Coordinates of C-alpha atoms in Angstrom, one line a residue:
M1012 CA -0.8 40.1 -25.3
S1013 CA 0.3 36.6 -26.4
P1014 CA -2.3 34.1 -27.4
P1015 CA -3.5 31.7 -24.7
T1016 CA -1.9 28.3 -24.3
V1017 CA -3.8 25.1 -24.5
L1018 CA -2.0 22.1 -23.0
L1019 CA -3.0 18.8 -24.6
I1020 CA -2.2 15.5 -22.8
A1021 CA -1.1 13.1 -25.5
V1022 CA 1.3 10.2 -26.0
D1023 CA 1.8 11.3 -29.7
T1024 CA 2.9 14.9 -30.1
A1025 CA 1.3 14.9 -33.6
A1026 CA -2.0 15.0 -31.8
G1027 CA -1.3 18.6 -31.0
E1028 CA -1.2 19.6 -34.7
Q1029 CA -4.7 18.1 -35.1
L1030 CA -6.1 20.1 -32.3
Q1031 CA -4.3 23.3 -33.5
A1032 CA -5.9 22.9 -36.9
A1033 CA -9.3 22.5 -35.4
L1034 CA -8.9 25.7 -33.4
E1035 CA -7.7 27.7 -36.4
Q1036 CA -10.7 26.3 -38.4
A1037 CA -12.9 27.7 -35.6
A1038 CA -11.0 31.1 -35.6
I1039 CA -9.8 30.6 -32.1
D1040 CA -6.5 32.3 -31.4
A1041 CA -4.6 29.9 -29.2
T1042 CA -1.4 28.0 -29.1
V1043 CA -1.4 24.2 -28.5
E1044 CA 1.4 22.5 -26.6
T1045 CA 1.5 18.8 -25.8
T1046 CA 2.9 16.9 -22.9
K1047 CA 3.0 13.2 -22.0
P1048 CA 0.7 12.1 -19.2
E1049 CA 3.5 11.2 -16.8
C1050 CA 4.9 14.8 -17.2
V1051 CA 1.7 16.8 -16.8
D1052 CA 2.3 17.9 -13.2
T1053 CA 5.8 19.3 -13.8
T1054 CA 4.7 20.8 -17.1
L1055 CA 2.0 22.7 -15.3
L1056 CA 4.7 24.1 -13.0
R1057 CA 6.9 25.2 -15.8
T1058 CA 4.3 26.4 -18.4
A1059 CA 1.7 29.2 -18.3
V1060 CA -1.5 27.2 -19.2
D1061 CA -4.9 28.7 -19.9
C1062 CA -6.8 25.4 -20.6
L1063 CA -6.0 21.7 -20.2
V1064 CA -7.3 19.1 -22.7
V1065 CA -7.3 15.5 -21.4
P1066 CA -8.4 12.3 -23.2
V1067 CA -10.6 9.8 -21.3
T1068 CA -7.7 7.4 -21.4
C1069 CA -4.0 8.1 -22.2
G1070 CA -1.5 5.3 -22.2
G1071 CA -1.8 3.5 -18.8
M1072 CA -3.4 6.5 -17.1
A1073 CA -7.0 7.6 -16.7
G1074 CA -7.9 11.1 -17.9
G1075 CA -10.1 11.6 -14.9
H1076 CA -7.3 11.1 -12.5
I1077 CA -5.0 13.5 -14.4
A1078 CA -7.8 16.1 -14.4
E1079 CA -8.3 15.8 -10.7
A1080 CA -4.6 16.2 -10.0
A1081 CA -4.4 19.2 -12.3
T1082 CA -7.3 21.0 -10.6
G1083 CA -5.9 20.0 -7.2
L1084 CA -2.8 22.1 -8.1
Y1085 CA -4.6 24.9 -9.8
P1086 CA -8.3 24.9 -8.8
N1087 CA -9.4 27.5 -11.3
L1088 CA -7.7 25.8 -14.3
P1089 CA -10.3 25.1 -17.1
V1090 CA -10.2 21.4 -18.0
I1091 CA -11.8 19.7 -20.9
M1092 CA -12.0 15.9 -21.1
Y1093 CA -12.9 14.4 -24.5
G1094 CA -13.9 10.9 -25.5
S1095 CA -16.9 8.8 -25.9
E1096 CA -17.1 8.0 -22.2
A1097 CA -16.2 11.5 -20.8
D1098 CA -18.4 12.3 -17.9
R1099 CA -16.8 14.1 -15.0
G1100 CA -19.5 16.4 -13.6
E1101 CA -19.9 20.1 -13.6
H1102 CA -16.4 21.3 -12.6
I1103 CA -14.8 19.6 -15.7
R1104 CA -16.2 20.2 -19.2
T1105 CA -16.7 17.1 -21.2
V1106 CA -17.0 16.4 -24.9
A1107 CA -18.3 13.0 -25.9
D1108 CA -16.2 12.8 -29.0
D1109 CA -12.9 11.0 -29.6
N1110 CA -11.9 13.2 -32.6
L1111 CA -9.4 16.0 -31.7
G1112 CA -10.5 17.8 -34.8
S1113 CA -14.2 17.9 -34.0
P1114 CA -15.9 21.4 -34.0
E1115 CA -17.5 20.5 -30.6
L1116 CA -14.1 20.2 -28.9
A1117 CA -12.9 23.4 -30.5
A1118 CA -16.0 25.2 -29.3
A1119 CA -15.5 23.9 -25.8
V1120 CA -11.9 25.1 -25.8
G1121 CA -13.0 28.5 -27.0
A1122 CA -15.6 28.8 -24.3
A1123 CA -13.0 27.8 -21.6
L1124 CA -10.6 30.5 -22.9
E1125 CA -13.1 33.3 -22.4
N1126 CA -12.0 33.4 -18.7
R1127 CA -8.2 33.4 -18.4
E1128 CA -8.1 34.5 -14.7
T1129 CA -6.4 31.4 -13.4
M1130 CA -3.1 30.9 -11.4
A1131 CA -2.0 28.3 -14.0
A1132 CA -2.0 31.0 -16.7
R1133 CA 0.7 33.0 -14.9
P1134 CA 4.3 32.8 -16.1
A1135 CA 6.2 30.2 -14.1
S1136 CA 7.9 31.7 -11.0
R1137 CA 11.4 30.8 -9.9
P1138 CA 10.1 28.7 -7.0
E1139 CA 7.9 26.8 -9.4
T1140 CA 10.8 26.0 -11.7
I1141 CA 12.9 25.0 -8.7
L1142 CA 10.1 22.6 -7.6
A1143 CA 9.7 21.3 -11.1
T1144 CA 13.5 20.5 -11.3
M1145 CA 13.4 18.7 -8.0
F1146 CA 10.5 16.5 -9.2
E1147 CA 12.2 15.9 -12.5
R1148 CA 15.7 15.1 -11.3
Y1149 CA 15.6 13.7 -7.8
S1150 CA 15.9 9.9 -7.5
E1151 CA 14.1 9.9 -4.2
H1152 CA 10.3 9.6 -4.2
L1153 CA 8.8 13.1 -3.9
Y1154 CA 5.1 13.8 -3.8
V1155 CA 2.3 16.2 -2.9
K1156 CA -1.2 15.0 -1.9
D1157 CA -4.4 16.9 -1.4
D1158 CA -6.5 16.6 1.8
D1159 CA -8.2 13.5 0.4
R1160 CA -4.8 11.8 0.0
H1161 CA -4.8 12.0 -3.9
Y1162 CA -1.4 12.5 -5.5
L1163 CA -1.2 15.9 -7.1
L1164 CA 2.5 15.9 -7.8
L1165 CA 4.9 12.9 -7.9
N1166 CA 8.1 11.9 -9.6
D1167 CA 8.7 8.6 -11.3
S1168 CA 10.1 6.0 -9.0
S1169 CA 10.2 2.2 -8.8
Y1170 CA 7.7 2.0 -6.0
A1171 CA 5.3 4.8 -6.8
P1172 CA 4.6 4.9 -10.6
P1173 CA 3.2 8.1 -12.3
E1174 CA 0.0 6.1 -12.9
L1175 CA -0.8 7.1 -9.3
L1176 CA -1.3 10.7 -10.2
G1177 CA -4.8 11.7 -9.1
R1178 CA -5.2 8.5 -7.1
R1179 CA -4.5 7.2 -3.6
D1180 CA -1.9 4.7 -2.6
E1181 CA -4.4 1.9 -2.2
D1182 CA -5.6 2.5 -5.8
G1183 CA -2.4 1.3 -7.4
L1184 CA 0.4 0.2 -5.0
P1185 CA 1.0 -3.6 -4.8
A1186 CA 1.8 -3.4 -1.1
G1187 CA 0.5 -5.5 1.8
A1188 CA -2.5 -4.3 3.7
T1189 CA -0.6 -3.5 6.9
Y1190 CA 1.8 -1.3 5.0
L1191 CA -1.0 0.6 3.3
D1192 CA -2.8 1.0 6.7
A1193 CA 0.4 2.5 8.2
A1194 CA 0.9 4.9 5.2
R1195 CA -2.8 5.9 5.4
G1196 CA -2.5 6.5 9.2
D1197 CA 0.5 8.7 8.7
D1198 CA -1.2 10.7 5.9
L1199 CA -4.3 11.3 8.1
Q1200 CA -2.2 12.4 11.1
V1201 CA -0.4 15.0 9.0
I1202 CA -3.6 16.2 7.3
N1203 CA -6.0 16.1 10.3
D1204 CA -3.5 17.3 13.0
G1205 CA -1.1 19.4 11.0
T1206 CA 1.8 17.6 12.6
D1207 CA 5.1 16.6 11.0
I1208 CA 6.1 12.9 10.6
L1209 CA 9.8 12.6 10.1
D1210 CA 12.0 9.7 9.3
V1211 CA 9.5 6.9 9.8
H1212 CA 10.7 3.5 8.8
E1213 CA 8.4 1.4 6.6
F1214 CA 8.6 -2.0 5.0
S1215 CA 6.5 -3.2 2.1
P1216 CA 6.5 -7.1 2.0
S1217 CA 5.2 -7.3 -1.6
M1218 CA 7.9 -4.9 -2.9
G1219 CA 10.6 -6.3 -0.5
K1220 CA 11.8 -2.7 0.1
H1221 CA 12.7 -0.9 3.3
L1222 CA 11.6 2.8 3.1
R1223 CA 12.2 5.9 5.2
T1224 CA 9.4 8.5 4.9
S1225 CA 8.9 12.1 6.0
K1226 CA 5.7 14.0 5.6
I1227 CA 4.8 17.6 6.5
P1228 CA 1.5 19.5 6.1
W1229 CA 1.0 21.7 3.0
Y1230 CA -0.5 25.2 3.5
D1231 CA -1.8 27.2 0.6
E1232 CA -1.5 30.9 0.0
T1233 CA -4.3 31.6 2.4
D1234 CA -2.5 29.6 5.1
E1235 CA -5.2 26.8 4.9
L1236 CA -4.0 23.2 5.3
V1237 CA -4.8 21.6 2.0
G1238 CA -2.7 18.4 1.9
L1239 CA 0.8 17.2 2.6
I1240 CA 4.3 17.1 1.1
G1241 CA 6.3 14.0 1.4
M1242 CA 9.6 12.3 0.5
T1243 CA 10.3 8.5 0.7
Q1244 CA 13.8 7.0 0.4
D1245 CA 14.7 3.5 -0.5
I1246 CA 17.0 2.3 2.3
T1247 CA 17.0 -1.4 1.6
D1248 CA 20.8 -1.6 1.1
Q1249 CA 21.4 0.3 4.4
K1250 CA 19.0 -2.0 6.2
E1251 CA 20.9 -5.1 4.9
R1252 CA 24.2 -3.7 6.2
E1253 CA 22.6 -3.0 9.6
R1254 CA 21.1 -6.6 9.6
L1255 CA 24.5 -8.1 9.0
L1256 CA 26.1 -6.0 11.7
R1257 CA 23.3 -6.9 14.2
Q1258 CA 23.8 -10.6 13.4
Q1259 CA 27.5 -10.3 14.1
N1260 CA 26.9 -8.4 17.3
E1261 CA 24.3 -10.9 18.5
R1262 CA 26.7 -13.8 17.8
L1263 CA 29.4 -12.1 19.9
R1264 CA 26.9 -11.4 22.6
K1265 CA 25.7 -15.0 22.8
V1266 CA 29.3 -16.3 22.8
A1267 CA 30.1 -14.0 25.7
L1268 CA 27.0 -15.0 27.7
L1269 CA 27.6 -18.7 27.0
A1270 CA 31.2 -18.5 28.0
A1271 CA 30.3 -16.7 31.2
H1272 CA 27.7 -19.2 32.0
E1273 CA 30.1 -22.1 31.6
L1274 CA 32.8 -20.3 33.5
R1275 CA 30.4 -19.6 36.4
N1276 CA 29.4 -23.3 36.5
E1277 CA 33.1 -24.4 36.7
L1278 CA 33.8 -21.8 39.3
Q1279 CA 31.0 -23.1 41.4
V1280 CA 32.4 -26.6 41.2
S1281 CA 35.8 -25.4 42.1
T1282 CA 34.4 -23.5 45.1
G1283 CA 32.6 -26.6 46.2
H1284 CA 35.7 -28.7 46.1
L1285 CA 37.8 -26.1 47.8
S1286 CA 35.3 -25.9 50.7
Q1287 CA 35.9 -29.6 51.4
I1288 CA 39.7 -29.0 52.0
E1289 CA 40.3 -28.6 55.7
A1290 CA 43.9 -27.6 55.6
D1291 CA 44.9 -24.1 56.6
D1292 CA 47.3 -23.1 53.9
E1293 CA 48.1 -19.7 52.4
H1294 CA 47.8 -21.2 48.9
I1295 CA 44.1 -22.0 49.6
G1296 CA 43.4 -18.4 50.5
A1297 CA 45.1 -17.3 47.3
V1298 CA 42.9 -19.7 45.3
E1299 CA 39.8 -18.4 47.0
Q1300 CA 40.7 -14.8 46.2
S1301 CA 41.4 -15.8 42.6
I1302 CA 38.0 -17.5 42.3
E1303 CA 36.3 -14.3 43.7
R1304 CA 38.0 -12.1 41.2
L1305 CA 37.1 -14.5 38.3
S1306 CA 33.4 -14.5 39.6
S1307 CA 33.5 -10.7 39.5
I1308 CA 34.8 -10.7 36.0
V1309 CA 32.1 -13.1 34.9
D1310 CA 29.4 -10.9 36.4
K1311 CA 30.8 -7.9 34.5
V1312 CA 30.8 -9.9 31.2
V1313 CA 27.2 -11.0 31.8
S1314 CA 26.2 -7.4 32.6
L1315 CA 27.9 -5.9 29.5
A1316 CA 26.8 -8.6 27.1
S1317 CA 23.1 -8.5 28.2
S1318 CA 22.7 -4.8 28.3
D1319 CA 21.6 -2.7 25.3
S1320 CA 23.4 0.2 23.7
P1321 CA 23.7 3.2 26.0
A1322 CA 22.2 5.3 23.2
F1323 CA 18.7 4.2 24.1
E1324 CA 16.3 6.6 22.1
P1325 CA 12.7 5.6 21.9
E1326 CA 11.0 6.6 18.6
Q1327 CA 7.6 6.1 17.1
Q1328 CA 7.2 3.0 15.0
W1329 CA 4.6 0.9 13.3
L1330 CA 4.5 -2.7 14.8
S1331 CA 4.0 -4.2 11.3
T1332 CA 6.9 -2.3 9.8
V1333 CA 9.4 -3.7 12.3
V1334 CA 8.0 -7.2 12.2
W1335 CA 8.2 -7.4 8.4
D1336 CA 11.7 -5.8 8.5
V1337 CA 12.9 -8.5 10.9
W1338 CA 11.1 -11.3 9.1
S1339 CA 12.7 -10.4 5.7
S1340 CA 16.1 -10.7 7.3
L1341 CA 15.5 -14.2 8.6
S1342 CA 15.2 -15.7 5.1
L1343 CA 12.7 -18.4 6.0
E1344 CA 11.1 -20.3 3.1
A1345 CA 8.7 -22.7 4.7
A1346 CA 7.5 -20.7 7.7
S1347 CA 4.7 -18.3 7.4
L1348 CA 3.9 -14.9 9.1
E1349 CA 0.6 -13.1 9.4
V1350 CA 0.3 -9.6 10.9
T1351 CA -3.3 -9.6 12.1
S1352 CA -3.5 -6.0 13.4
D1353 CA -1.3 -3.0 13.7
R1354 CA -0.5 -0.2 16.1
R1355 CA 2.0 2.6 16.7
L1356 CA 4.4 2.2 19.6
L1357 CA 7.4 4.0 21.2
A1358 CA 10.6 1.9 21.3
D1359 CA 14.3 2.0 20.7
A1360 CA 14.6 1.0 17.1
E1361 CA 17.6 -1.4 17.4
S1362 CA 16.4 -2.9 20.6
M1363 CA 12.9 -3.5 19.1
R1364 CA 14.4 -5.3 16.1
L1365 CA 16.5 -7.5 18.3
F1366 CA 13.5 -8.2 20.6
L1367 CA 11.3 -9.3 17.7
E1368 CA 14.2 -11.3 16.0
I1369 CA 14.6 -13.3 19.2
L1370 CA 10.9 -14.1 19.5
L1371 CA 10.4 -14.9 15.8
S1372 CA 13.6 -17.1 15.7
N1373 CA 12.5 -18.8 18.9
A1374 CA 9.1 -19.7 17.2
V1375 CA 10.9 -21.2 14.3
E1376 CA 13.5 -23.0 16.4
H1377 CA 10.8 -24.7 18.5
G1378 CA 8.0 -24.9 16.0
G1379 CA 9.9 -26.3 13.1
P1380 CA 10.7 -24.8 9.7
D1381 CA 7.1 -24.8 8.6
V1382 CA 5.7 -23.1 11.7
A1383 CA 2.9 -20.5 11.3
I1384 CA 3.4 -17.3 13.3
R1385 CA 0.9 -14.6 14.0
V1386 CA 1.7 -11.1 15.3
G1387 CA -0.9 -8.6 16.3
A1388 CA -1.7 -5.6 18.4
T1389 CA -3.5 -5.6 21.7
S1390 CA -5.0 -2.7 23.7
S1391 CA -1.9 -2.4 25.8
G1392 CA 0.8 -3.9 23.5
F1393 CA 1.2 -6.7 21.1
F1394 CA 1.7 -10.5 20.9
V1395 CA 3.8 -13.1 19.0
A1396 CA 2.1 -16.5 18.7
D1397 CA 2.9 -19.7 16.9
D1398 CA 1.4 -23.2 16.3
G1399 CA 4.4 -25.1 17.6
P1400 CA 4.5 -27.5 20.6
G1401 CA 4.2 -24.7 23.1
V1402 CA 6.1 -24.2 26.4
D1403 CA 6.3 -27.5 28.4
I1404 CA 7.8 -26.3 31.7
S1405 CA 6.4 -25.1 35.0
P1406 CA 6.3 -22.3 35.6
P1407 CA 6.6 -21.1 32.0
E1408 CA 8.4 -18.0 33.0
R1409 CA 11.5 -20.1 33.5
V1410 CA 12.2 -19.7 29.8
F1411 CA 13.4 -16.1 30.6
E1412 CA 16.1 -17.3 33.0
A1413 CA 19.7 -16.8 31.9
G1414 CA 21.2 -20.1 30.6
Y1415 CA 17.9 -22.0 30.4
A1416 CA 17.7 -24.0 27.2
S1417 CA 15.3 -26.7 26.2
E1418 CA 17.6 -27.8 23.3
K1419 CA 21.2 -28.7 23.6
Q1420 CA 22.3 -26.5 20.7
N1421 CA 20.5 -23.5 22.2
S1422 CA 22.6 -21.0 24.2
G1423 CA 19.8 -20.3 26.6
F1424 CA 20.2 -16.6 26.5
G1425 CA 17.9 -15.4 23.7
L1426 CA 14.7 -15.1 25.8
Y1427 CA 16.7 -13.8 28.7
I1428 CA 17.9 -10.9 26.5
A1429 CA 14.4 -10.3 25.2
N1430 CA 13.1 -10.0 28.7
R1431 CA 15.8 -7.5 29.6
I1432 CA 14.9 -5.4 26.6
A1433 CA 11.3 -5.5 27.6
K1434 CA 12.1 -4.4 31.2
E1435 CA 14.3 -1.5 29.9
H1436 CA 11.3 -0.2 27.9
G1437 CA 9.0 -0.6 31.0
W1438 CA 7.1 -3.4 29.3
S1439 CA 5.9 -6.7 30.8
L1440 CA 6.7 -9.9 28.9
S1441 CA 4.8 -13.1 29.6
V1442 CA 4.4 -16.5 27.9
D1443 CA 1.3 -18.7 27.7
D1444 CA -0.4 -21.1 25.3
S1445 CA -1.6 -19.8 22.0
E1446 CA -5.0 -20.4 20.4
D1447 CA -3.2 -22.8 18.0
G1448 CA -1.6 -24.8 20.8
G1449 CA 1.8 -23.3 20.5
A1450 CA 3.5 -20.5 22.5
R1451 CA 2.2 -17.0 22.8
F1452 CA 4.5 -14.2 24.0
T1453 CA 2.5 -11.2 25.1
V1454 CA 3.9 -7.7 25.7
T1455 CA 1.9 -5.2 27.8
D1456 CA 2.4 -1.7 29.1
V1457 CA 3.7 -0.5 25.7
E1458 CA 3.7 3.3 25.4
R1459 CA 1.9 4.9 22.4
P1460 CA 3.1 8.1 20.8
D1461 CA 1.2 11.2 21.7

């Protein structure tokens, strides 16, 4: 039988030689291998380990978090933490000495090796090596969490550093509160309900990244749900391309609606003048038929330009994610946005983005470049409010009429399109005064995911 393997977490590989010498001095037959703290999870997958030795602090990572992650993967793995502040309770042996060559540490390792019946001591299986390779080589963010949402496995990515090993998202990610609340809610749904969450769009304001995340429940060898497995992709470039395409389509839509509106006005004028002619002439009849055909064409243009894509597919979304997604695309410097509360909702993704883009742009257009906007959830939907001048017409619902514009440079179709989107979702859209004196658009009858 080969001697047991002791895995030492160390930034400097020379530290392993010091521990090896201490074990030989104590007549303990074992082989010491070293790994860097950011590689401990994949090393455990690839290497048969009988005992793990962890310093209290190692680089930018805490030994306690590394130990928790290791025992989350292999619950029976003996772990020894050494250092002057080592105190992790009964399940992890501690040695209050910073010296790797101390007899006390060598004795603790020897005692831990007396029982080698641990899954971590088995030779790595082919599935384990496949999993290790995925975590080492994939550019997408892969991770495994336990049922308390601590990371047990994760690869190094720009938005989830290895320092999160053994910790939760909120312990180390520099993301906004609403983004963390959404991620936590998704985690708990998978862990508590055992349901998959697939292709959820997220946006982190502080990182300025658009993300697409999928999470599925993790069942252990006894078929017990013990955590989750997830993958998060950075789709920021894709979202930028989609934003530019939406802007182009929206410009074309507004041009078509504006042109139809102006044509309809001119046709009404022509019809009025024509009705004043009393002559009975075949040419007048031809003009009347031509006006009717033109009116029909205008009606078709309005119908096509104001309708959404026929591929209307509601999907579950976080309100905050879509709001921050749209806000980041508007590139506003002086205006401010606050998401006061969050909720899940079912909506067509593209329609929902256009809907919020219209409401947010409307707030800036009427409230000025330094307008303050608040978005929040309600019991039956959500609201968008600002501190601008408010809606100064009676009744206020006139703002949803096609062609209505309070500013000359406004096409008058933005809120009309927003109201149509709301109706296609089965929502009710209303406008009133906000607490800050501006306008408040309230959406009700919004469906929640099951």
